[in-house]
Amino acid sequence: MSAAAVPPLLDRRLVFVLGKGGAGKTTVSAAMGLHAAARGLKTLVIEVASQHRMTEMFGVRAAEERHRDVEVELAPGLWTISIDPEHATEEYLATQLKVRPVVEMLTRSRAFTNFAQAAPGLAELVTLGKTWSLAVALKPGSSTPVWDRLIVDLPATGHGIALLETAQNIEELAGGGPIKDQAERIRQVVSHPGATGIAVVARPEELSVTEGLEAVRSLRDNGLPVASAVLNGMSPARFEAGDEPALSALAASEHGPVATAARLSLRQIEGSRHDQAQLGRLRDESGLPVTILPQLVRRNMGTAGLEMLAAEFGAPA
Amino acid sequence: MIPRLADRRMVVCCGAGGVGKTTLSAAIGLGLARKGSRVAVVTIDPARRLATALGMADLSDEPQRVDHPAVGAGELWALQLDAKATFDRLVARHAPDEAARERIIHNRIYRHLSGAVAGSQEYMAVERLHELVDEGSYDRIVLDTPPAQNALDFLDAPQRITRFIEGKALRLLVRPGLSGAGAGWRVLHLGSSTILSILERVTGGQMLRDVSEFLAGFDGMYQGFADRAQAVRAMLASPESAFVVISAPGSAPLRQAMALGDRLQADGLPLVGAVLNRVHPLPPGGAPGPRPLLEALVAAGAADPADLASRMARTVADEQVIALRDLDAHEALRAALPDLPLTTVPALDDEPADIGGLAAVADALEA
């Protein structure tokens, strides 16, 4: 499918954010969410495995946070939910079985809990299933979706890909029956390039970009809709090549703070070149549009920092 | 950090993803090897990071020797965890016969469980550590831990998977009165109990049949698995082991490091220290005065000295902010784990690309 035939990342309703541990997936999810909300879209950022990092980032300590799996408002038009697999399993069983006492009998059984915690792919399936049900939920009595945009902050690359592929795997594994049907419905949404887009996040570091590129290949091989890449933490191009002779002279001849400033500036030039090279690799080898997020020099990220990053998603890629 | 590992046979490096665990594990391995030990480093790494740093094109599941003068008096061996191969060997070890082994290896649930499923990597990492200890060819083994959503998952995975294999869950559902393994328990008779028929409504018959065949395959092997999980646990808790918690500045990795530290101490596991990686030092001497800087630039023949001076000043100011942020992180970690020795490793421009770069990290870990 050509790039022109599918909508840009943030025009898709369901966005998955994937990347190596430490690449900044949570920060990127929050910034994308702020950007979408600022465009007037009611946006939900979904965290998996009960991380509750989004409320922490926005300094929200809402009373509702004590409840599991409840949407919490972070900023005007921006909400978050943290999916707890255990609770999602109960919810899933409730919708499948429809008889409340039967569900309670199952979920209160220690034997069942042990089984559910380790059953291959069950936690992943219910997490993805919950995401899917949020994505397809309609406002009561209307055909308008509850959420205009849903952004999923995935676990680190390996587990994140496993989560995205879980519907396909379960479909194959289950043979037939309700789980297979459910997995098929989920898979159809998750792999639809008109509805869903995956953003791969990397830092401008050799290994982070390599892992991102490997993820892009693996997702494409599995027919999953990779839409965009994000390079997070790019150093600014502050100096020019013409500055180097003077900086080198100062670094060599001066002492104390002047020499230190010259050495740090030379290192900044090196760093900026290095980051440009990683940007080139990411862009050329993935063929994806790349959103560049600048390195934020702040003692704390804070919501002001997030808003600065959010603005970058409005800039042309 | 490295001197505190002097008498430890097993070193487990844990922490959030992206803090540099793999690199630090390799550096710890190198540091111990330099002192004359024969060291194996087990890495869990889909991006093959360690391979790059060690200048090895390909890391296999079997230890390969790192041949480099920087290793000094000892020996450094490195391997890449292959969770599936390790699981297959575990099954082969406990299977009563070839037919039983084949039944399990080819079961669809097993193939899924041993490959992608979260938890099996964590379990197999410790299993591989145990294999290497049993093998007895190494003085010390350093274990990098898998990139979990939550660094604590690593401690719980063996029990979770053992419980699943034990199949007590389904056994209870099928025949509540049945006791012990191997008592003629075979393929589940679907529909024979209420709960099972409920479960079937959710999963479909095929999946339950696969699960029951899988569990039947393990029938009679469970004790072996349980004993092994017990032995692994005992090994990790012994004073021959050492846990090192690794973090980097940043609220998420710090929070995980603190939780991990608390949990290891609460579980009575031998936590010996924490490492804060990628710390930026404050620029020595502070920011240059505007006048000396300008004068020096004029003397050096800069084209637009005032403009260049302001960009240099901004660069120093940025460096100061980052250094303060890292100091905050250091203080927070020290306050959260007050009795734990804390080592800092300075930030590098990128991960070490060769063994020389790794040796510099090992030097920082000597502190």
XYZ file of C-alpha atoms in Angstrom:
684
model
C 0.000 0.000 0.000
C 1.441 3.382 -0.893
C 1.939 5.977 1.786
C -0.456 8.338 0.028
C -3.337 5.860 0.205
C -3.511 5.830 4.003
C -4.156 8.678 6.425
C -1.338 10.242 8.465
C -0.770 8.809 11.921
C -2.797 11.287 13.934
C -5.748 11.052 11.557
C -6.187 7.437 12.641
C -8.396 6.789 15.647
C -6.260 4.141 17.311
C -2.537 4.802 17.718
C -0.062 2.362 19.273
C 3.240 3.740 20.556
C 6.083 1.201 20.466
C 9.814 1.371 21.145
C 12.780 0.166 23.152
C 12.713 0.525 26.933
C 13.703 4.083 27.812
C 12.928 5.464 24.327
C 10.298 7.738 25.836
C 7.075 5.952 24.826
C 5.100 7.357 27.757
C 6.296 10.919 27.140
C 5.530 10.598 23.425
C 2.059 9.164 24.157
C 1.324 12.074 26.484
C 2.571 14.663 23.978
C 0.540 13.108 21.134
C -2.486 13.091 23.410
C -2.055 16.759 24.288
C -1.699 17.609 20.607
C -4.885 15.732 19.645
C -6.832 17.231 22.562
C -5.681 20.720 21.541
C -7.244 20.041 18.120
C -10.572 19.526 19.901
C -10.478 15.729 19.763
C -11.609 13.835 22.829
C -8.541 11.716 23.466
C -7.780 8.745 25.692
C -4.221 7.646 26.493
C -4.214 3.972 27.456
C -1.550 2.511 29.713
C -1.160 -1.231 30.059
C -0.234 -3.338 33.104
C -1.330 -0.701 35.645
C 1.552 1.684 35.225
C -0.324 4.842 36.308
C 2.509 6.977 34.935
C 0.237 9.308 33.007
C -1.497 10.667 36.124
C 1.922 11.076 37.720
C 3.237 13.061 34.744
C 0.283 15.425 34.817
C 0.326 15.649 38.602
C -3.266 14.421 38.756
C -4.263 12.763 41.987
C -7.938 12.345 41.264
C -10.113 10.471 43.723
C -11.099 8.148 40.886
C -7.519 7.010 40.555
C -8.101 4.675 43.457
C -10.519 2.704 41.322
C -9.124 0.342 38.793
C -9.683 0.860 35.116
C -11.502 4.171 35.339
C -10.873 7.027 32.930
C -9.218 10.018 34.621
C -9.120 13.493 33.081
C -5.580 14.866 32.733
C -6.216 18.113 30.860
C -9.159 19.550 28.911
C -10.183 16.848 26.412
C -7.381 14.504 27.469
C -8.077 11.415 29.553
C -6.168 8.353 30.623
C -6.954 4.825 31.682
C -4.620 2.182 33.046
C -5.623 -1.347 32.094
C -5.163 -3.939 34.815
C -5.126 -7.385 33.147
C -6.827 -9.099 36.105
C -9.693 -6.665 36.137
C -9.924 -6.763 32.353
C -10.151 -10.577 32.513
C -13.145 -10.304 34.854
C -14.742 -7.782 32.549
C -14.094 -9.969 29.541
C -15.634 -13.009 31.198
C -18.624 -10.929 32.249
C -19.334 -9.900 28.663
C -18.820 -13.444 27.406
C -20.793 -15.283 30.068
C -23.334 -12.608 30.888
C -24.228 -14.305 34.200
C -22.647 -12.333 37.056
C -22.616 -15.095 39.733
C -20.923 -17.466 37.304
C -18.220 -14.874 36.613
C -17.687 -14.346 40.307
C -17.431 -18.068 40.900
C -14.685 -18.250 38.293
C -12.693 -15.196 39.292
C -12.832 -16.009 43.002
C -11.451 -19.454 42.384
C -7.749 -19.506 43.217
C -7.293 -22.263 40.701
C -8.738 -20.119 37.948
C -6.637 -17.108 38.970
C -3.465 -19.180 38.814
C -4.482 -20.459 35.423
C -5.392 -17.030 34.078
C -2.135 -15.430 35.207
C 0.018 -17.817 33.239
C -2.268 -18.997 30.426
C -0.388 -18.177 27.249
C -1.484 -14.859 25.841
C -4.541 -14.392 28.048
C -3.341 -11.188 29.746
C -2.295 -9.781 26.370
C -5.590 -10.735 24.740
C -7.771 -9.155 27.421
C -5.608 -6.019 27.397
C -5.929 -5.716 23.639
C -9.609 -6.662 23.910
C -10.229 -3.886 26.410
C -8.440 -1.421 24.101
C -10.597 -2.606 21.225
C -13.803 -2.240 23.230
C -12.829 1.331 24.178
C -12.105 2.067 20.518
C -15.482 0.800 19.303
C -17.563 2.152 22.214
C -20.393 4.481 21.154
C -22.073 7.239 23.113
C -25.368 5.963 24.526
C -28.182 6.184 21.997
C -26.021 7.463 19.163
C -23.615 6.256 16.528
C -20.890 8.685 17.627
C -17.807 7.080 19.160
C -17.036 7.937 22.786
C -13.385 8.602 21.922
C -12.099 10.502 18.896
C -8.549 9.332 19.471
C -7.041 6.487 21.477
C -3.293 6.332 22.080
C -1.836 3.150 23.566
C 1.447 3.351 25.467
C 2.788 -0.164 24.747
C 5.357 -2.148 26.745
C 8.973 -2.299 25.450
C 9.552 -3.617 21.920
C 9.476 -7.403 22.398
C 6.467 -7.453 24.707
C 4.816 -4.645 22.756
C 5.003 -6.588 19.500
C 3.743 -9.707 21.298
C 0.759 -7.677 22.502
C 0.003 -6.371 19.000
C 0.301 -9.860 17.526
C -1.682 -11.573 20.241
C -4.974 -11.429 18.346
C -3.409 -13.208 15.348
C -1.764 -15.784 17.585
C -4.908 -16.537 19.559
C -6.903 -16.763 16.360
C -4.556 -19.519 15.211
C -4.302 -21.147 18.609
C -7.981 -21.164 19.504
C -9.158 -23.141 16.470
C -12.810 -22.181 16.937
C -15.199 -20.760 19.482
C -15.892 -17.396 21.062
C -12.242 -16.538 21.776
C -11.350 -17.057 18.145
C -14.251 -14.856 17.027
C -13.263 -12.187 19.514
C -9.608 -12.371 18.431
C -10.653 -12.043 14.798
C -12.742 -8.928 15.502
C -9.829 -7.375 17.392
C -7.324 -8.308 14.706
C -9.437 -6.699 12.000
C -9.378 -3.352 13.812
C -5.741 -3.508 14.952
C -4.429 -4.356 11.481
C -6.610 -1.881 9.571
C -4.396 0.908 8.182
C -7.344 3.296 7.929
C -8.275 2.967 11.582
C -5.034 2.082 13.322
C -1.470 3.314 13.153
C 1.667 2.213 14.978
C 4.283 4.822 15.851
C 7.789 3.521 16.521
C 9.752 5.670 18.979
C 13.551 5.724 19.183
C 16.234 7.865 20.745
C 18.994 9.104 18.446
C 21.240 6.261 19.599
C 22.589 3.448 17.485
C 20.901 0.631 19.377
C 17.617 2.394 19.968
C 17.277 3.094 16.224
C 18.368 -0.458 15.358
C 15.723 -1.937 17.649
C 13.120 0.448 16.184
C 14.010 -0.576 12.620
C 13.820 -4.260 13.560
C 10.375 -3.623 15.043
C 9.234 -1.887 11.835
C 10.316 -4.901 9.751
C 8.699 -7.399 12.111
C 5.402 -5.479 12.233
C 5.300 -5.112 8.451
C 5.993 -8.838 8.009
C 2.949 -9.480 10.170
C 0.732 -7.099 8.253
C 0.476 -4.567 11.071
C 0.054 -0.919 10.066
C 3.269 0.942 10.921
C 2.476 4.582 10.205
C 5.196 6.773 11.583
C 8.449 7.039 13.479
C 9.344 9.446 16.271
C 12.925 10.418 17.046
C 12.913 11.557 20.651
C 15.628 13.708 22.235
C 17.336 15.215 19.182
C 20.202 17.622 19.949
C 19.843 21.065 18.347
C 22.066 22.069 15.428
C 23.472 25.020 17.386
C 26.854 25.490 15.770
C 28.126 25.634 12.233
C 31.207 24.120 10.666
C 32.733 27.636 10.528
C 32.666 27.826 14.343
C 34.938 24.860 14.786
C 38.412 26.414 14.244
C 37.826 29.073 16.931
C 36.339 26.503 19.333
C 39.256 24.100 18.759
C 41.765 26.907 19.345
C 40.093 27.828 22.662
C 39.836 24.209 23.771
C 43.565 23.733 23.129
C 45.034 26.989 24.416
C 42.732 28.352 27.116
C 42.281 27.043 30.653
C 39.411 26.952 33.091
C 35.806 27.754 32.236
C 36.578 29.183 28.752
C 38.296 25.954 27.678
C 35.524 23.896 29.263
C 32.880 25.886 27.375
C 34.790 25.328 24.129
C 35.141 21.596 24.778
C 31.433 21.250 25.643
C 30.558 23.165 22.464
C 32.743 20.880 20.351
C 31.069 17.895 21.975
C 27.684 19.448 21.213
C 28.681 19.630 17.534
C 29.708 15.964 17.617
C 26.451 15.027 19.359
C 24.364 16.932 16.872
C 26.119 15.241 13.927
C 25.703 11.878 15.568
C 21.961 12.502 16.058
C 21.598 13.672 12.444
C 23.220 10.427 11.285
C 20.768 8.379 13.386
C 17.874 10.425 11.976
C 19.111 9.621 8.480
C 19.255 5.907 9.276
C 15.773 5.902 10.772
C 14.286 7.851 7.869
C 16.060 5.990 5.049
C 15.766 2.467 6.376
C 12.158 2.703 7.562
C 10.811 4.862 4.751
C 8.451 6.341 7.350
C 7.639 9.975 8.067
C 9.682 10.920 11.146
C 8.517 13.363 13.804
C 11.522 14.913 15.523
C 11.200 15.792 19.197
C 13.989 18.034 20.503
C 16.004 17.153 23.570
C 14.369 19.070 26.415
C 16.818 20.627 28.799
C 14.783 20.838 31.976
C 15.280 19.699 35.511
C 11.735 18.287 35.432
C 9.677 17.443 32.374
C 6.459 18.902 33.838
C 3.348 19.652 31.798
C 5.089 22.696 30.264
C 7.718 20.351 28.818
C 5.023 18.033 27.471
C 3.264 20.962 25.798
C 6.505 21.942 24.050
C 6.757 18.396 22.671
C 3.060 18.310 21.749
C 3.579 21.348 19.497
C 6.069 19.310 17.432
C 3.303 16.941 16.306
C 1.651 19.894 14.577
C 4.825 20.712 12.636
C 5.105 19.159 9.165
C 7.135 15.924 9.309
C 30.588 -1.931 42.783
C 33.011 -4.530 41.416
C 34.998 -4.901 44.697
C 31.712 -5.729 46.461
C 31.191 -8.646 44.074
C 34.555 -10.213 44.939
C 33.202 -13.369 46.598
C 29.970 -13.784 44.616
C 29.431 -16.544 42.105
C 26.197 -15.254 40.567
C 25.583 -11.581 39.819
C 22.079 -10.541 38.713
C 21.695 -7.080 37.147
C 18.141 -5.781 37.243
C 16.348 -2.526 36.532
C 13.979 -0.809 34.108
C 14.379 -1.130 30.341
C 16.739 1.318 28.655
C 18.957 2.102 31.652
C 21.963 0.305 30.174
C 21.645 -3.030 32.006
C 23.156 -5.045 29.192
C 26.186 -2.792 28.871
C 26.729 -2.677 32.639
C 26.376 -6.477 32.896
C 29.082 -6.853 30.268
C 31.236 -4.238 32.035
C 30.831 -6.032 35.382
C 31.792 -9.278 33.630
C 34.855 -7.593 32.149
C 35.765 -6.060 35.525
C 35.630 -9.465 37.240
C 37.554 -11.151 34.410
C 40.319 -8.530 34.627
C 40.897 -9.671 38.203
C 41.595 -13.189 36.959
C 38.205 -14.887 37.099
C 36.671 -17.055 34.428
C 33.411 -15.209 33.792
C 30.317 -15.942 31.698
C 27.883 -13.128 30.909
C 24.322 -14.132 30.027
C 22.538 -11.456 28.049
C 18.910 -11.267 27.061
C 18.846 -9.087 24.096
C 16.839 -9.127 20.900
C 18.851 -6.176 19.522
C 22.134 -8.001 20.146
C 23.602 -5.026 21.931
C 26.220 -6.951 23.798
C 27.412 -8.547 20.572
C 28.203 -5.097 19.227
C 29.963 -3.912 22.361
C 32.031 -7.069 22.560
C 32.977 -6.922 18.892
C 31.325 -10.273 18.225
C 29.251 -10.614 15.100
C 26.974 -13.260 16.531
C 26.227 -14.396 20.038
C 24.876 -17.880 20.362
C 23.123 -19.669 23.201
C 26.457 -21.339 24.004
C 29.176 -19.226 25.671
C 31.799 -17.861 23.298
C 35.122 -16.546 24.453
C 35.838 -12.834 24.097
C 39.406 -12.712 22.916
C 40.829 -9.272 23.673
C 43.852 -7.982 25.601
C 41.532 -5.810 27.747
C 40.257 -8.992 29.443
C 43.668 -9.292 31.117
C 44.398 -12.184 33.469
C 41.021 -13.908 33.362
C 38.569 -15.121 30.763
C 35.391 -13.487 29.525
C 32.699 -15.585 27.874
C 29.431 -14.244 26.559
C 26.217 -15.833 25.423
C 22.812 -14.795 24.300
C 19.814 -16.313 26.034
C 17.668 -18.422 23.742
C 14.549 -18.877 25.857
C 13.036 -21.511 23.601
C 16.175 -23.660 23.397
C 16.559 -23.450 27.188
C 12.931 -24.453 27.711
C 13.343 -27.378 25.277
C 16.359 -28.621 27.247
C 14.410 -28.298 30.492
C 11.620 -30.434 29.037
C 14.135 -32.981 27.708
C 15.753 -33.224 31.142
C 12.510 -33.986 32.934
C 10.645 -36.017 30.309
C 10.448 -39.732 31.229
C 10.969 -40.801 27.607
C 11.441 -39.567 24.068
C 7.727 -39.913 23.198
C 6.719 -37.698 26.149
C 9.289 -35.111 25.138
C 8.005 -35.061 21.549
C 4.377 -34.708 22.688
C 5.233 -31.583 24.631
C 7.627 -30.013 22.135
C 5.008 -30.262 19.385
C 2.028 -29.130 21.440
C 0.690 -25.815 20.173
C 0.286 -24.330 23.637
C 3.869 -25.243 24.494
C 5.209 -23.695 21.306
C 3.420 -20.490 22.181
C 4.411 -20.594 25.848
C 8.089 -21.235 25.195
C 8.379 -18.506 22.587
C 6.710 -15.168 22.791
C 4.773 -15.210 26.010
C 5.799 -12.709 28.632
C 7.239 -14.485 31.619
C 8.880 -17.417 29.866
C 11.958 -15.335 29.015
C 12.315 -14.261 32.623
C 11.979 -17.849 33.818
C 14.432 -19.187 31.258
C 16.994 -16.514 32.120
C 17.308 -17.883 35.646
C 17.138 -21.436 34.354
C 20.094 -20.722 32.057
C 21.960 -19.260 35.026
C 21.311 -22.495 36.931
C 22.503 -24.615 33.988
C 25.768 -22.684 33.862
C 26.257 -23.040 37.614
C 25.663 -26.804 37.320
C 28.048 -27.028 34.403
C 30.765 -25.736 36.722
C 33.001 -24.324 33.988
C 32.864 -20.727 35.247
C 34.000 -19.027 38.434
C 31.344 -16.370 38.052
C 28.210 -15.818 36.020
C 26.714 -12.390 35.376
C 23.042 -12.299 34.372
C 21.420 -9.455 32.500
C 17.625 -9.552 32.991
C 14.931 -9.364 30.296
C 13.258 -6.085 29.342
C 10.070 -6.486 31.369
C 7.195 -4.040 31.560
C 7.896 -4.079 35.229
C 11.354 -5.010 36.477
C 9.726 -6.970 39.310
C 8.139 -9.448 36.860
C 11.488 -11.139 36.693
C 11.154 -12.368 40.290
C 7.629 -13.724 39.863
C 7.869 -15.418 36.477
C 9.267 -18.810 37.589
C 6.468 -19.339 40.077
C 3.776 -18.223 37.660
C 4.886 -20.604 34.943
C 5.480 -23.469 37.352
C 1.941 -23.017 38.643
C 0.584 -23.156 35.128
C 2.561 -26.271 34.280
C 1.514 -27.843 37.519
C -1.966 -27.567 36.081
C -3.498 -27.610 39.532
C -5.871 -24.982 38.227
C -7.396 -27.143 35.556
C -7.058 -30.319 37.557
C -9.197 -28.815 40.255
C -11.683 -27.654 37.686
C -11.894 -31.061 36.070
C -11.868 -33.455 38.980
C -12.004 -31.713 42.304
C -11.218 -34.926 44.211
C -8.170 -35.929 42.220
C -4.964 -35.902 44.205
C -1.366 -35.944 43.064
C 0.093 -36.056 39.615
C -0.010 -39.034 37.321
C -3.112 -40.664 38.804
C -4.451 -41.668 35.428
C -5.251 -38.080 34.563
C -5.328 -37.789 30.813
C -7.099 -35.599 28.330
C -9.904 -33.580 29.839
C -13.384 -34.846 29.288
C -14.932 -31.674 28.090
C -18.241 -30.872 29.629
C -17.690 -33.127 32.607
C -17.880 -30.291 35.104
C -19.813 -27.069 35.332
C -16.842 -24.741 35.495
C -15.130 -26.496 32.661
C -18.153 -26.104 30.450
C -18.247 -22.420 31.384
C -14.603 -22.103 30.430
C -15.264 -23.892 27.180
C -17.931 -21.349 26.319
C -15.225 -18.706 26.503
C -12.245 -20.434 24.956
C -13.810 -22.875 22.549
C -13.191 -26.623 22.626
C -9.980 -26.699 20.579
C -8.029 -24.461 22.905
C -9.098 -26.378 25.983
C -8.146 -29.658 24.304
C -4.692 -28.225 23.521
C -4.269 -26.999 27.082
C -5.336 -30.340 28.502
C -2.996 -32.230 26.192
C -0.233 -29.864 27.196
C -0.863 -30.474 30.880
C -1.209 -34.210 30.317
C 2.179 -34.080 28.605
C 3.708 -32.637 31.754
C 1.983 -35.229 33.937
C 4.639 -36.877 36.064
C 7.200 -34.189 35.253
C 5.765 -31.565 37.480
C 7.835 -32.546 40.524
C 11.016 -32.113 38.518
C 9.947 -28.614 37.499
C 8.901 -27.664 41.007
C 12.207 -28.920 42.435
C 14.104 -26.966 39.820
C 12.196 -23.734 40.538
C 12.927 -24.300 44.231
C 16.626 -24.857 43.528
C 16.800 -21.713 41.396
C 15.163 -19.717 44.154
C 17.571 -21.119 46.755
C 20.505 -20.319 44.495
C 19.399 -16.695 44.105
C 18.834 -16.311 47.837
C 22.217 -17.779 48.792
C 25.097 -15.548 49.896
C 26.945 -16.679 46.754
C 24.545 -14.518 44.733
C 24.448 -10.760 44.405
C 21.742 -8.514 43.033
C 22.657 -5.147 41.555
C 19.884 -2.625 40.894
C 20.590 -0.417 37.890
C 18.922 2.889 37.100
C 19.413 6.004 35.021
C 18.176 9.535 35.737
C 14.474 9.849 34.872
C 11.384 9.416 36.981
C 10.251 6.068 35.531
C 13.524 4.115 35.873
C 14.125 5.634 39.319
C 10.716 4.565 40.528
C 11.313 1.027 39.271
C 14.752 0.900 40.877
C 13.300 1.974 44.221
C 10.487 -0.585 44.017
C 12.976 -3.268 43.036
C 15.297 -2.376 45.919
C 12.437 -2.568 48.415
C 11.206 -5.831 47.017
C 14.616 -7.544 46.961
C 15.257 -6.499 50.548
C 11.779 -7.596 51.648
C 12.290 -10.990 49.980
C 15.635 -11.436 51.721
C 17.549 -11.605 48.443
C 21.213 -10.523 48.580
C 21.073 -6.971 47.227
C 24.621 -5.577 47.299
C 24.354 -2.221 45.581
C 22.792 0.171 43.135
C 24.276 1.810 40.071
C 23.111 5.136 38.665
C 24.142 5.062 35.032
C 24.537 7.956 32.558
C 25.245 10.710 35.057
C 26.362 14.063 33.619
C 28.941 15.875 35.778
C 28.679 19.604 36.440
C 30.991 21.522 34.070
C 34.200 22.113 36.059
C 34.711 25.750 37.019
C 31.168 26.745 36.095
C 30.177 29.073 33.280
C 32.874 31.331 31.784
C 32.595 35.066 32.438
C 31.160 36.916 29.409
C 34.187 39.199 28.974
C 36.997 36.574 29.114
C 34.997 34.395 26.723
C 34.461 37.222 24.260
C 38.106 38.267 24.425
C 39.304 34.719 23.852
C 37.006 34.359 20.833
C 38.211 37.636 19.354
C 41.796 36.482 19.854
C 40.982 33.161 18.178
C 39.630 35.031 15.156
C 35.979 34.002 15.398
C 33.814 35.524 12.654
C 31.037 36.753 14.961
C 32.474 36.488 18.501
C 29.399 37.859 20.325
C 27.047 35.435 18.622
C 29.332 32.438 19.127
C 29.837 33.414 22.776
C 26.094 33.396 23.402
C 25.698 29.964 21.807
C 28.616 28.643 23.899
C 27.084 30.095 27.047
C 23.812 28.385 26.230
C 25.633 25.067 25.790
C 27.254 25.389 29.224
C 23.922 26.399 30.787
C 22.237 23.311 29.255
C 24.973 21.087 30.628
C 24.469 22.601 34.084
C 20.721 21.957 34.034
C 21.265 18.348 32.978
C 23.901 17.866 35.678
C 21.514 19.241 38.315
C 18.757 16.943 37.089
C 21.148 13.983 37.489
C 22.160 15.171 40.963
C 18.463 15.238 41.897
C 18.187 11.657 40.666
C 21.218 10.633 42.701
C 19.801 12.212 45.861
C 16.390 10.630 45.310
C 17.899 7.169 44.889
C 20.137 7.581 47.923
C 17.203 8.759 50.034
C 15.013 5.839 48.893
C 17.657 3.155 49.505
C 19.709 4.767 52.291
C 21.700 1.728 53.394
C 22.663 0.606 49.925
C 26.046 1.487 48.375
C 25.436 3.626 45.280
C 27.896 3.835 42.386
C 27.586 6.362 39.571
C 28.695 5.785 35.996
C 29.230 8.872 33.847
C 27.206 9.453 30.691
C 28.794 8.446 27.409
C 27.897 10.016 24.086
C 26.559 6.655 22.938
C 26.729 3.050 24.141
C 30.261 1.615 24.024
C 30.849 0.318 20.526
C 33.945 -1.710 21.414
C 35.684 -3.406 24.307
C 37.764 -0.292 24.994
C 34.569 1.636 25.692
C 33.376 -1.214 27.885
C 36.648 -1.117 29.831
C 36.034 2.569 30.617
C 32.627 1.630 32.077
C 34.274 -1.182 34.054
C 36.757 1.393 35.453
C 33.851 3.527 36.710
C 32.370 0.418 38.356
C 35.566 -0.172 40.346
C 34.421 2.634 42.648
